[in-house]
Coordinates of C-alpha atoms and ligand atoms in Angstrom, one line a residue:
Chain A
M1 CA -0.2 36.3 -35.1
K2 CA -0.6 38.9 -37.8
K3 CA -3.1 38.5 -40.6
F4 CA -2.0 38.7 -44.2
A5 CA -3.9 39.4 -47.3
P6 CA -1.5 38.3 -50.1
S7 CA -2.7 38.6 -53.7
P8 CA -3.8 35.4 -55.4
H9 CA -0.7 35.7 -57.5
G10 CA 1.5 36.0 -54.6
L11 CA 3.4 32.8 -54.9
R12 CA 3.2 32.1 -58.6
K13 CA 6.7 32.6 -59.9
V14 CA 8.3 31.9 -63.2
H15 CA 12.0 31.2 -63.2
P16 CA 14.6 30.2 -65.7
P17 CA 15.8 26.6 -65.6
S18 CA 18.9 27.5 -63.7
R19 CA 16.7 27.8 -60.6
R20 CA 16.0 24.1 -60.6
R21 CA 18.8 23.2 -58.2
V22 CA 17.7 25.9 -55.7
L23 CA 14.2 24.6 -56.0
L24 CA 15.2 21.0 -55.2
N25 CA 17.0 22.2 -52.1
V26 CA 14.1 24.2 -51.0
A27 CA 11.7 21.2 -51.7
A28 CA 14.0 19.0 -49.5
A29 CA 14.2 21.5 -46.8
S30 CA 10.5 22.3 -46.7
V31 CA 9.8 18.8 -45.5
A32 CA 11.1 20.1 -42.2
T33 CA 8.4 22.7 -42.0
L34 CA 5.7 20.0 -41.8
A35 CA 6.6 19.8 -38.2
A36 CA 5.1 23.2 -37.7
P37 CA 1.6 23.1 -39.3
Y38 CA 0.7 26.7 -38.4
V39 CA 3.6 27.8 -40.6
L40 CA 2.2 26.1 -43.6
A41 CA -1.1 27.7 -43.2
K42 CA 0.6 31.1 -43.7
Q43 CA 1.9 32.3 -47.0
A44 CA 4.6 35.0 -47.0
A45 CA 3.7 38.1 -48.9
Q46 CA 6.0 38.9 -51.8
V47 CA 7.6 42.3 -51.9
V48 CA 9.8 43.0 -54.9
V49 CA 12.2 45.9 -54.8
V50 CA 13.8 47.3 -58.0
G51 CA 17.1 49.1 -57.5
G52 CA 19.7 48.6 -54.8
G53 CA 20.8 52.2 -54.2
F54 CA 20.4 54.1 -50.9
A55 CA 16.6 53.9 -51.2
G56 CA 16.0 50.4 -52.5
A57 CA 18.6 48.6 -50.4
T58 CA 17.2 50.3 -47.3
A59 CA 13.6 49.4 -48.1
A60 CA 14.6 45.7 -48.8
R61 CA 16.6 45.5 -45.5
T62 CA 13.9 47.2 -43.4
L63 CA 11.2 44.8 -44.7
A64 CA 13.4 41.7 -44.4
R65 CA 14.3 42.6 -40.8
D66 CA 11.0 44.0 -39.5
G67 CA 8.7 41.9 -41.7
D68 CA 8.9 39.2 -39.1
G69 CA 9.5 36.6 -41.7
D70 CA 5.9 37.2 -43.0
I71 CA 7.3 39.1 -45.9
A72 CA 9.6 37.6 -48.6
V73 CA 11.8 40.2 -50.1
T74 CA 13.4 40.1 -53.5
L75 CA 15.8 42.8 -54.6
I76 CA 16.5 43.3 -58.3
E77 CA 19.7 45.1 -59.0
P78 CA 22.1 44.5 -62.0
Q79 CA 25.2 45.8 -60.4
T80 CA 27.1 43.6 -57.9
Q81 CA 28.8 46.7 -56.4
Y82 CA 27.2 50.0 -55.6
T83 CA 29.2 53.2 -56.0
A84 CA 27.8 55.9 -53.7
C85 CA 27.6 59.5 -55.0
P86 CA 27.8 61.4 -51.6
L87 CA 31.4 62.6 -51.1
S88 CA 32.3 61.6 -54.7
N89 CA 33.1 65.3 -55.3
A90 CA 36.0 64.8 -53.0
V91 CA 37.1 61.9 -55.3
V92 CA 36.9 64.3 -58.2
A93 CA 39.1 66.8 -56.3
G94 CA 41.7 64.1 -55.5
M95 CA 41.0 64.1 -51.8
R96 CA 39.4 60.7 -51.6
D97 CA 39.7 57.2 -53.1
L98 CA 36.9 55.9 -55.2
K99 CA 37.1 52.6 -53.3
A100 CA 35.8 54.4 -50.2
Q101 CA 32.6 54.9 -52.2
Q102 CA 32.0 51.3 -53.2
F103 CA 29.9 48.7 -51.4
G104 CA 28.9 45.1 -52.0
Y105 CA 25.6 43.4 -51.3
D106 CA 26.8 40.5 -49.0
A107 CA 25.1 41.9 -45.9
L108 CA 21.8 42.0 -47.7
D109 CA 22.1 38.4 -48.6
K110 CA 22.6 37.6 -44.9
D111 CA 19.4 39.4 -44.2
R112 CA 17.5 36.7 -46.2
I113 CA 16.9 39.0 -49.1
K114 CA 16.7 37.1 -52.4
R115 CA 18.9 39.1 -54.6
V116 CA 18.6 38.9 -58.4
S117 CA 21.5 40.4 -60.3
A118 CA 19.6 41.6 -63.4
R119 CA 17.9 44.6 -64.8
A120 CA 14.1 44.9 -64.6
T121 CA 12.8 45.6 -68.1
G122 CA 9.1 45.3 -67.7
V123 CA 6.3 45.8 -65.1
D124 CA 2.7 44.6 -65.6
P125 CA 0.7 46.4 -62.9
T126 CA -2.4 44.4 -63.6
A127 CA -0.8 41.0 -63.4
R128 CA 1.6 42.3 -60.6
R129 CA 4.6 40.9 -62.4
V130 CA 8.1 42.2 -63.1
T131 CA 10.0 41.0 -66.1
L132 CA 13.8 40.8 -66.2
E133 CA 16.1 41.3 -69.2
D134 CA 16.4 37.5 -69.7
G135 CA 12.7 37.1 -69.7
T136 CA 12.4 35.8 -66.2
Q137 CA 9.2 36.9 -64.5
I138 CA 8.7 37.6 -60.8
D139 CA 5.3 38.1 -59.2
Y140 CA 4.6 40.5 -56.4
D141 CA 2.0 41.6 -53.9
R142 CA 3.7 44.9 -53.5
L143 CA 6.4 46.4 -55.8
I144 CA 8.8 49.1 -54.6
L145 CA 10.6 51.0 -57.4
A146 CA 13.8 52.8 -56.4
P147 CA 15.6 53.2 -59.8
G148 CA 17.2 56.6 -59.1
V149 CA 17.6 59.0 -62.0
D150 CA 18.4 58.6 -65.7
L151 CA 20.5 61.3 -67.3
R152 CA 18.6 62.8 -70.2
F153 CA 20.8 62.5 -73.1
D154 CA 18.0 64.0 -75.2
G155 CA 17.7 67.0 -72.9
L156 CA 20.7 69.2 -74.0
R157 CA 21.7 69.6 -77.6
G158 CA 25.0 68.0 -78.4
Y159 CA 25.2 66.2 -75.1
D160 CA 24.9 62.4 -75.6
Q161 CA 26.6 59.4 -74.0
K162 CA 29.6 59.9 -76.3
A163 CA 29.9 63.6 -75.4
A164 CA 29.9 62.6 -71.7
E165 CA 33.2 60.8 -72.4
T166 CA 34.7 64.3 -73.1
M167 CA 32.6 66.4 -70.8
P168 CA 31.9 64.1 -67.9
H169 CA 28.7 64.6 -65.9
A170 CA 30.1 62.5 -63.0
W171 CA 26.5 62.5 -61.7
K172 CA 26.5 58.7 -61.4
A173 CA 29.7 57.9 -59.4
G174 CA 32.2 55.5 -60.9
A175 CA 34.2 55.7 -64.1
Q176 CA 32.8 59.2 -64.8
T177 CA 34.1 60.4 -61.4
L178 CA 37.6 59.2 -62.2
L179 CA 37.4 60.6 -65.7
L180 CA 36.7 64.1 -64.4
R181 CA 39.5 63.8 -61.8
R182 CA 42.0 62.7 -64.5
Q183 CA 41.0 65.6 -66.8
L184 CA 41.6 68.1 -63.9
E185 CA 45.0 66.4 -63.2
D186 CA 46.0 66.6 -66.9
M187 CA 44.9 70.3 -67.2
K188 CA 47.6 72.9 -67.5
D189 CA 47.7 75.6 -64.9
G190 CA 45.7 78.6 -66.0
G191 CA 42.9 76.6 -67.6
L192 CA 39.2 77.4 -67.3
V193 CA 37.0 74.7 -65.7
I194 CA 33.3 75.0 -66.4
I195 CA 30.4 73.2 -64.5
S196 CA 27.0 73.3 -66.2
V197 CA 24.0 73.0 -63.9
P198 CA 20.5 72.2 -65.0
A199 CA 17.2 73.7 -63.8
N200 CA 15.4 72.1 -60.9
P201 CA 14.6 69.3 -60.1
Y202 CA 17.7 67.2 -60.3
R203 CA 19.7 64.8 -58.0
C204 CA 21.4 66.5 -55.1
P205 CA 20.5 70.2 -55.4
P206 CA 23.7 71.5 -53.6
G207 CA 25.9 68.9 -55.3
P208 CA 27.1 71.1 -58.2
Y209 CA 28.2 73.9 -55.8
E210 CA 30.0 71.4 -53.6
R211 CA 31.8 70.2 -56.7
A212 CA 32.7 73.8 -57.7
S213 CA 34.1 74.3 -54.1
L214 CA 36.2 71.2 -54.0
I215 CA 37.5 71.7 -57.6
A216 CA 38.4 75.3 -56.5
H217 CA 40.3 73.9 -53.5
Y218 CA 42.2 71.6 -55.9
L219 CA 42.9 74.5 -58.3
K220 CA 44.0 76.8 -55.5
T221 CA 46.5 74.3 -54.1
K222 CA 47.7 72.7 -57.4
K223 CA 46.9 75.1 -60.3
P224 CA 46.5 78.6 -58.8
R225 CA 46.3 80.5 -62.1
S226 CA 43.2 78.5 -63.1
K227 CA 39.6 79.7 -62.9
L228 CA 36.2 78.0 -62.4
M229 CA 32.9 79.1 -64.0
I230 CA 29.4 77.8 -63.1
L231 CA 26.9 78.1 -65.8
D232 CA 23.5 77.8 -64.1
G233 CA 20.0 77.1 -65.4
K234 CA 18.5 78.9 -62.4
D235 CA 18.7 82.1 -60.4
T236 CA 19.0 80.8 -56.9
F237 CA 20.5 77.6 -55.4
S238 CA 20.6 75.5 -52.3
K239 CA 22.7 76.9 -49.4
Q240 CA 23.5 79.9 -51.7
K241 CA 24.5 82.5 -49.0
L242 CA 26.7 79.9 -47.2
F243 CA 28.4 78.8 -50.4
E244 CA 29.0 82.4 -51.6
A245 CA 30.4 83.5 -48.2
A246 CA 32.7 80.4 -48.2
W247 CA 33.9 81.1 -51.7
K248 CA 34.7 84.7 -50.9
E249 CA 36.6 83.6 -47.8
L250 CA 38.4 80.5 -49.2
Y251 CA 38.6 81.0 -53.0
P252 CA 38.5 84.8 -53.6
G253 CA 38.2 85.6 -57.4
L254 CA 38.4 82.0 -58.4
I255 CA 34.8 81.0 -58.8
E256 CA 32.4 82.9 -61.1
W257 CA 28.7 81.9 -60.9
V258 CA 26.6 82.9 -63.9
P259 CA 22.8 82.6 -63.1
L260 CA 20.1 82.1 -65.6
S261 CA 19.2 85.8 -65.8
S262 CA 22.8 86.6 -66.8
G263 CA 22.9 84.0 -69.5
G264 CA 23.9 81.0 -67.4
Q265 CA 21.6 78.5 -69.1
V266 CA 23.6 76.1 -71.3
V267 CA 21.5 75.3 -74.4
E268 CA 24.0 73.4 -76.5
V269 CA 27.4 71.9 -76.1
D270 CA 30.1 70.9 -78.6
A271 CA 32.2 68.1 -77.2
A272 CA 34.9 68.2 -79.8
T273 CA 35.9 71.8 -78.8
K274 CA 34.6 71.6 -75.2
T275 CA 32.4 74.6 -76.0
L276 CA 29.3 75.4 -74.0
V277 CA 26.7 77.6 -75.7
T278 CA 24.3 79.8 -73.8
D279 CA 21.7 82.3 -75.1
F280 CA 24.2 85.0 -74.4
G281 CA 27.4 83.6 -75.9
K282 CA 29.9 80.7 -76.0
H283 CA 32.4 79.5 -73.4
R284 CA 35.3 77.3 -74.2
A285 CA 36.6 75.2 -71.3
A286 CA 39.8 73.3 -70.6
V287 CA 37.7 70.9 -68.5
A288 CA 33.9 70.9 -68.6
S289 CA 31.6 68.9 -66.3
V290 CA 28.2 69.0 -67.8
I291 CA 25.4 67.9 -65.5
P292 CA 22.4 67.3 -67.8
P293 CA 18.7 67.4 -67.0
Q294 CA 17.4 64.2 -65.4
R295 CA 14.3 62.1 -65.0
A296 CA 13.2 59.1 -62.9
G297 CA 14.9 55.8 -63.9
E298 CA 13.4 54.4 -67.1
I299 CA 11.6 51.5 -65.4
S300 CA 9.2 54.0 -63.8
A301 CA 8.0 55.1 -67.2
I302 CA 7.7 51.5 -68.3
A303 CA 5.6 50.7 -65.1
G304 CA 3.4 53.7 -65.8
V305 CA 4.3 55.5 -62.5
A306 CA 6.1 58.5 -64.0
D307 CA 4.0 61.4 -65.2
K308 CA 4.7 63.8 -68.0
T309 CA 7.3 65.7 -66.0
G310 CA 9.4 62.4 -66.0
W311 CA 9.1 62.0 -62.2
C312 CA 6.8 59.9 -60.1
P313 CA 4.0 61.4 -58.0
V314 CA 3.4 59.4 -54.8
D315 CA 1.2 59.4 -51.7
P316 CA 3.4 61.0 -49.0
V317 CA 2.2 58.5 -46.3
T318 CA 2.7 55.2 -48.1
F319 CA 4.8 56.2 -51.1
E320 CA 2.3 54.3 -53.3
S321 CA 2.2 55.7 -56.8
R322 CA -0.6 58.1 -57.6
L323 CA -0.8 56.4 -61.0
Q324 CA -0.7 52.7 -60.4
P325 CA -1.9 50.6 -57.4
N326 CA 0.4 48.3 -55.5
I327 CA 3.5 50.0 -56.8
H328 CA 5.5 52.2 -54.4
V329 CA 8.2 54.6 -55.5
I330 CA 11.0 56.0 -53.3
G331 CA 14.3 57.9 -53.6
D332 CA 15.4 60.2 -56.4
A333 CA 12.7 59.0 -58.8
I334 CA 9.8 60.6 -56.9
I335 CA 8.4 64.1 -56.8
A336 CA 6.3 64.6 -53.8
G337 CA 6.6 68.1 -52.5
G338 CA 9.6 69.8 -51.0
M339 CA 11.8 66.8 -50.2
P340 CA 15.1 67.0 -52.2
K341 CA 16.7 64.2 -54.1
S342 CA 19.3 63.0 -51.6
A343 CA 20.6 59.8 -50.2
F344 CA 19.5 60.9 -46.7
A345 CA 15.9 61.6 -48.0
G346 CA 15.9 58.3 -50.0
N347 CA 16.9 56.4 -46.8
S348 CA 14.2 58.1 -44.7
Q349 CA 11.6 57.5 -47.4
A350 CA 12.6 53.8 -47.7
K351 CA 12.1 53.2 -44.0
V352 CA 8.7 54.9 -43.9
C353 CA 7.6 53.2 -47.1
A354 CA 8.7 49.8 -45.8
G355 CA 6.8 50.4 -42.6
A356 CA 3.7 51.3 -44.6
V357 CA 4.0 48.3 -46.9
A358 CA 4.3 46.0 -43.9
Q359 CA 1.2 47.6 -42.4
I360 CA -0.8 47.3 -45.6
L361 CA 0.1 43.7 -46.0
R362 CA -1.0 43.1 -42.4
G363 CA -4.3 44.7 -43.2
E364 CA -3.6 47.7 -41.0
T365 CA -4.0 51.3 -41.9
P366 CA -0.6 53.0 -42.6
T367 CA 0.2 55.8 -40.1
A368 CA 1.5 59.2 -41.3
Q369 CA 5.2 59.7 -40.4
K370 CA 7.5 62.6 -40.3
L371 CA 10.7 62.4 -42.4
I372 CA 14.1 64.1 -42.0
N373 CA 16.6 65.2 -44.6
T374 CA 20.1 66.3 -43.6
C375 CA 22.5 67.1 -46.3
Y376 CA 26.1 68.2 -45.8
S377 CA 28.2 69.9 -48.4
V378 CA 31.9 69.9 -48.1
V379 CA 33.3 73.2 -49.2
A380 CA 37.0 72.5 -48.2
P381 CA 38.6 69.7 -46.3
V382 CA 37.7 71.2 -42.9
Y383 CA 34.8 73.4 -43.9
G384 CA 31.3 71.8 -44.0
I385 CA 27.8 73.4 -44.3
S386 CA 24.4 71.7 -44.1
I387 CA 20.7 71.8 -44.6
A388 CA 18.5 69.9 -42.1
S389 CA 14.7 69.7 -42.4
V390 CA 11.7 67.9 -41.1
F391 CA 8.9 67.0 -43.5
E392 CA 5.4 65.7 -43.0
P393 CA 2.5 64.9 -45.3
R394 CA 0.2 67.9 -45.8
D395 CA -2.4 68.3 -48.5
G396 CA -1.0 65.2 -50.2
L397 CA 2.6 66.5 -50.4
L398 CA 5.7 66.1 -48.2
T399 CA 5.9 69.6 -46.8
E400 CA 8.8 71.1 -44.8
V401 CA 7.6 71.9 -41.2
A402 CA 10.9 72.9 -39.7
G403 CA 14.6 73.2 -40.5
G404 CA 17.0 75.3 -42.4
V405 CA 20.6 75.8 -43.4
S406 CA 23.7 76.2 -41.2
P407 CA 23.9 79.6 -39.5
M408 CA 26.0 82.3 -41.2
D409 CA 28.9 83.9 -39.3
K410 CA 30.0 80.9 -37.4
P411 CA 33.7 80.3 -36.4
A412 CA 35.9 77.9 -38.2
S413 CA 35.4 75.3 -35.5
F414 CA 31.7 75.1 -36.4
R415 CA 32.5 74.6 -40.1
A416 CA 35.1 72.0 -39.2
E417 CA 32.6 70.2 -37.0
E418 CA 30.1 70.0 -39.9
A419 CA 32.8 68.7 -42.2
R420 CA 33.5 65.9 -39.7
Q421 CA 29.8 65.2 -39.4
A422 CA 29.6 64.9 -43.2
E423 CA 32.0 62.1 -43.1
A424 CA 30.5 60.5 -40.0
W425 CA 27.1 60.6 -41.7
F426 CA 28.5 58.9 -44.8
E427 CA 30.0 56.1 -42.6
T428 CA 26.8 55.7 -40.6
I429 CA 24.5 55.6 -43.6
T430 CA 26.6 53.3 -45.7
R431 CA 27.1 50.9 -42.8
A432 CA 23.4 50.9 -42.1
V433 CA 22.5 50.3 -45.8
Y434 CA 25.3 48.0 -46.9
G435 CA 27.2 46.9 -43.8
Chain B
M1 CA 8.6 27.0 -67.0
T2 CA 6.3 27.6 -64.1
Y3 CA 7.0 26.5 -60.6
R4 CA 4.5 26.9 -57.9
A5 CA 6.7 25.3 -55.3
F6 CA 9.2 28.1 -54.9
K7 CA 8.4 29.1 -51.3
P8 CA 11.6 29.6 -49.4
A9 CA 9.7 32.2 -47.5
S10 CA 7.8 29.6 -45.5
L11 CA 11.1 28.4 -44.1
L12 CA 12.0 31.9 -43.1
V13 CA 8.7 32.2 -41.3
L14 CA 9.6 29.2 -39.2
V15 CA 13.0 30.7 -38.4
A16 CA 11.5 34.0 -37.6
L17 CA 8.9 32.6 -35.3
T18 CA 11.4 30.5 -33.4
V19 CA 14.1 33.1 -33.1
S20 CA 12.2 36.4 -32.6
P21 CA 9.0 36.1 -30.7
A22 CA 8.0 39.8 -30.8
S23 CA 7.3 42.1 -33.7
A24 CA 9.3 45.2 -33.9
G25 CA 6.1 47.2 -34.4
T26 CA 5.8 50.4 -36.3
P27 CA 8.2 53.1 -35.0
P28 CA 6.6 56.3 -33.6
V29 CA 6.3 59.3 -35.9
G30 CA 9.7 60.5 -37.1
A31 CA 11.7 57.8 -35.2
A32 CA 12.9 56.0 -38.4
S33 CA 14.9 59.0 -39.5
C34 CA 17.2 59.1 -36.4
S35 CA 19.3 56.2 -37.5
G36 CA 20.2 58.2 -40.6
C37 CA 22.9 59.8 -38.4
H38 CA 22.9 58.1 -35.0
R39 CA 24.4 54.7 -35.3
P40 CA 24.0 52.0 -32.6
D41 CA 27.7 51.9 -31.7
G42 CA 28.2 55.7 -31.7
S43 CA 30.7 57.4 -33.9
G44 CA 32.4 60.0 -31.7
T45 CA 31.0 62.9 -33.6
V46 CA 27.4 61.9 -33.5
P47 CA 26.4 60.4 -30.1
D48 CA 25.0 57.0 -29.6
L49 CA 21.4 57.4 -28.4
G50 CA 21.3 53.8 -27.1
N51 CA 23.5 54.9 -24.2
L52 CA 21.1 57.6 -23.0
T53 CA 17.9 57.2 -21.0
T54 CA 14.5 58.4 -22.3
D55 CA 14.5 61.4 -20.0
E56 CA 18.0 62.4 -21.1
I57 CA 17.0 62.4 -24.8
V58 CA 13.8 64.3 -24.0
A59 CA 15.7 66.9 -22.0
A60 CA 18.4 67.2 -24.7
V61 CA 15.9 67.8 -27.5
A62 CA 14.0 70.3 -25.5
A63 CA 17.2 72.2 -24.8
Y64 CA 18.0 72.1 -28.6
R65 CA 14.7 73.5 -29.4
K66 CA 15.1 76.4 -27.0
G67 CA 18.6 77.1 -28.3
E68 CA 20.0 76.3 -24.8
R69 CA 22.3 73.6 -26.0
P70 CA 25.1 74.0 -28.6
A71 CA 24.1 72.3 -31.8
T72 CA 24.9 71.9 -35.5
V73 CA 21.8 70.4 -36.9
M74 CA 19.7 69.2 -33.9
D75 CA 18.4 72.7 -33.1
R76 CA 17.0 73.0 -36.6
L77 CA 15.4 69.5 -36.5
A78 CA 14.1 69.6 -32.9
K79 CA 11.7 72.3 -33.9
G80 CA 9.9 69.9 -36.2
F81 CA 8.6 67.7 -33.4
T82 CA 6.1 68.1 -30.6
D83 CA 6.9 67.2 -26.9
E84 CA 4.8 64.1 -27.2
E85 CA 6.5 63.0 -30.4
I86 CA 9.9 63.4 -28.9
R87 CA 8.9 61.4 -25.8
A88 CA 7.6 58.6 -27.9
I89 CA 10.7 58.6 -30.1
A90 CA 13.0 58.6 -27.0
A91 CA 11.1 55.8 -25.4
W92 CA 11.3 53.7 -28.6
L93 CA 15.0 54.4 -29.1
T94 CA 15.8 53.3 -25.6
Q95 CA 13.7 50.1 -25.5
G96 CA 16.6 47.9 -26.7
P97 CA 18.5 47.2 -29.8
S98 CA 16.3 44.5 -31.2
A99 CA 13.4 46.8 -31.7
K100 CA 15.3 49.4 -33.8
P101 CA 15.7 49.5 -37.5
Ligands
FAD1 C1 28.1 64.5 -56.7 C2 26.9 64.0 -55.8 C3 27.0 64.3 -54.5 C4 26.0 63.9 -53.6 N1 26.1 64.1 -52.3 C5 25.1 63.8 -51.5 C6 25.2 64.0 -50.1 O1 26.2 64.6 -49.6 N2 24.2 63.6 -49.3 C7 23.1 63.0 -49.8 O2 22.2 62.6 -49.0 N3 22.9 62.7 -51.1 C8 23.9 63.1 -52.0 N4 23.8 62.9 -53.3 C9 22.5 62.3 -53.8 C10 22.5 60.8 -53.7 O3 23.5 60.2 -54.4 C11 21.2 60.3 -54.4 O4 20.1 61.1 -53.9 C12 20.9 58.8 -54.0 O5 21.9 58.0 -54.6 C13 19.5 58.4 -54.4 O6 19.3 57.1 -54.1 P1 18.4 56.1 -55.0 O7 18.4 54.8 -54.3 O8 17.1 56.8 -55.2 O9 19.1 56.0 -56.4 P2 20.6 55.4 -56.8 O10 21.4 55.6 -55.7 O11 20.8 56.0 -58.1 O12 20.2 53.9 -56.9 C14 19.4 53.4 -58.0 C15 19.8 51.9 -58.2 O13 18.8 51.3 -59.0 C16 19.4 50.5 -60.0 N5 18.4 50.4 -61.1 C17 18.0 51.4 -61.9 N6 17.2 50.9 -62.9 C18 17.0 49.6 -62.6 C19 16.3 48.5 -63.2 N7 15.5 48.8 -64.3 N8 16.4 47.3 -62.7 C20 17.2 47.1 -61.6 N9 17.9 48.0 -61.0 C21 17.8 49.3 -61.5 C22 20.7 51.2 -60.3 O14 21.6 50.2 -60.8 C23 21.1 51.8 -59.0 O15 21.9 50.9 -58.2 C24 24.8 63.2 -54.2 C25 24.8 63.0 -55.5 C26 25.8 63.4 -56.4 C27 25.7 63.1 -57.8

């Protein structure tokens, strides 16, 4: 049997009164465990996961399944339904239903994960305790934070939560996604659509260009006199050559990309007039999607695991924070070398982190792993491109050791196959994480 | 209010010990990522690795790496693994569904 080294606080939990009934049931049931004395000698280690997105839900399930029952997993997530971002650009372009993006947590409950529908508002790394919005406290041996990103409503002049109701970011899928779609549907033919893209790092590096592509597809088929402009805070972007070749082939003259060096960086917006201001001039849009700068979800700053960049540095083998012991961070919230902020990456990191946490709790030394990221971008309904890479810990960072983007100059059948794979991947990952 | 008695986990330990005798163990280097695309029941587009033998997987990845087998992403990913790593991953993937994440 494996040995465990749970913290002295491992089982001390504070719960609101509503837990009493559950406790009575547990107390009654635990009489049965007396029949197996070796069980009572062992205490399950407590792992608390904050955030039930691609990263957090994967970590919780991996630990619950592979933890051999030696690990009790609690997942803290305020939403009862998760809305996935991958393929949400197809929802924006009217090619897909938002419902296809939404997933519940029933399967996680069946995995014996204790799910708490609340927001974590505090973390005490010394006491190893998480506080919820209602004051409930939950103790942990190991904490895994997977809060995703926060949009920085202080990061772009004029762009606050209210402005987002006029110039949707649609960078967290849901109501914002449908709002952008409706605005496109309501736009008169001949209108100018503008997408504003922040400097690196941000969630899903190729995402803005996929959005531009699919909106262009919508405009080409439904509003052919319209144009699309990308105002960019940088001079190069992910899968750039492939996107540009596809735009030339599929949407000639429709998309204009303005890089940083040509005045692409948006420094201010005016929601009332849908005006985007750059250092070089002003652009007025019929529809504007403003993707603001981002940072790791707020709870990481509260826990003291975010550094002054706003992101969380971690050990690339265990994903333990470089700033606080016993707290691991995975998914979009981390910055740990070249791995992009993607659902695929978050899922890979979660599996590796869960394995390392289980090893640590067993008193073993975590083994270094290799991680994969594969990200598809859908440029048109039957035209997909991808980036696929392998990463490994080197000099304390997740470093790309192999990989690259789809080859140039491939026939339509190759692009169609990658478009099919994009959808197959989404089905596989969402089934693995939520199904 | 403080409860020290909230230990549903001990019940789970019992269940786990009775139902699953063996530990899944830690997957070999890189293996955890495969299930990001390859799902146990196959999907048509992306093949089900559970239907293949260890040798078939090893041979396929070697051919991907040399560019001798048509690929979309596997040729790019195969170059990130050594022969030993591929063999260990293939062996692990084909050792039965209960051991996979
Ligand atoms: C338009 C678009 C397209 C994309 N396309 C792709 C793609 O094709 N492929 C790909 O791999 N990736 C894609 N991505 C990126 C992908 O969506 C993210 O990388 C992924 O969602 C990150 O997962 P995560 O678990 O880190 O964060 P999230 O998915 O954001 O999950 C975080 C969760 O934590 C919860 N949370 C936050 N704070 C707290 C708290 N204090 N207490 C409790 N819970 C909390 C939130 O409610 C949320 O459910 C795309 C993103 C966008 C915007």
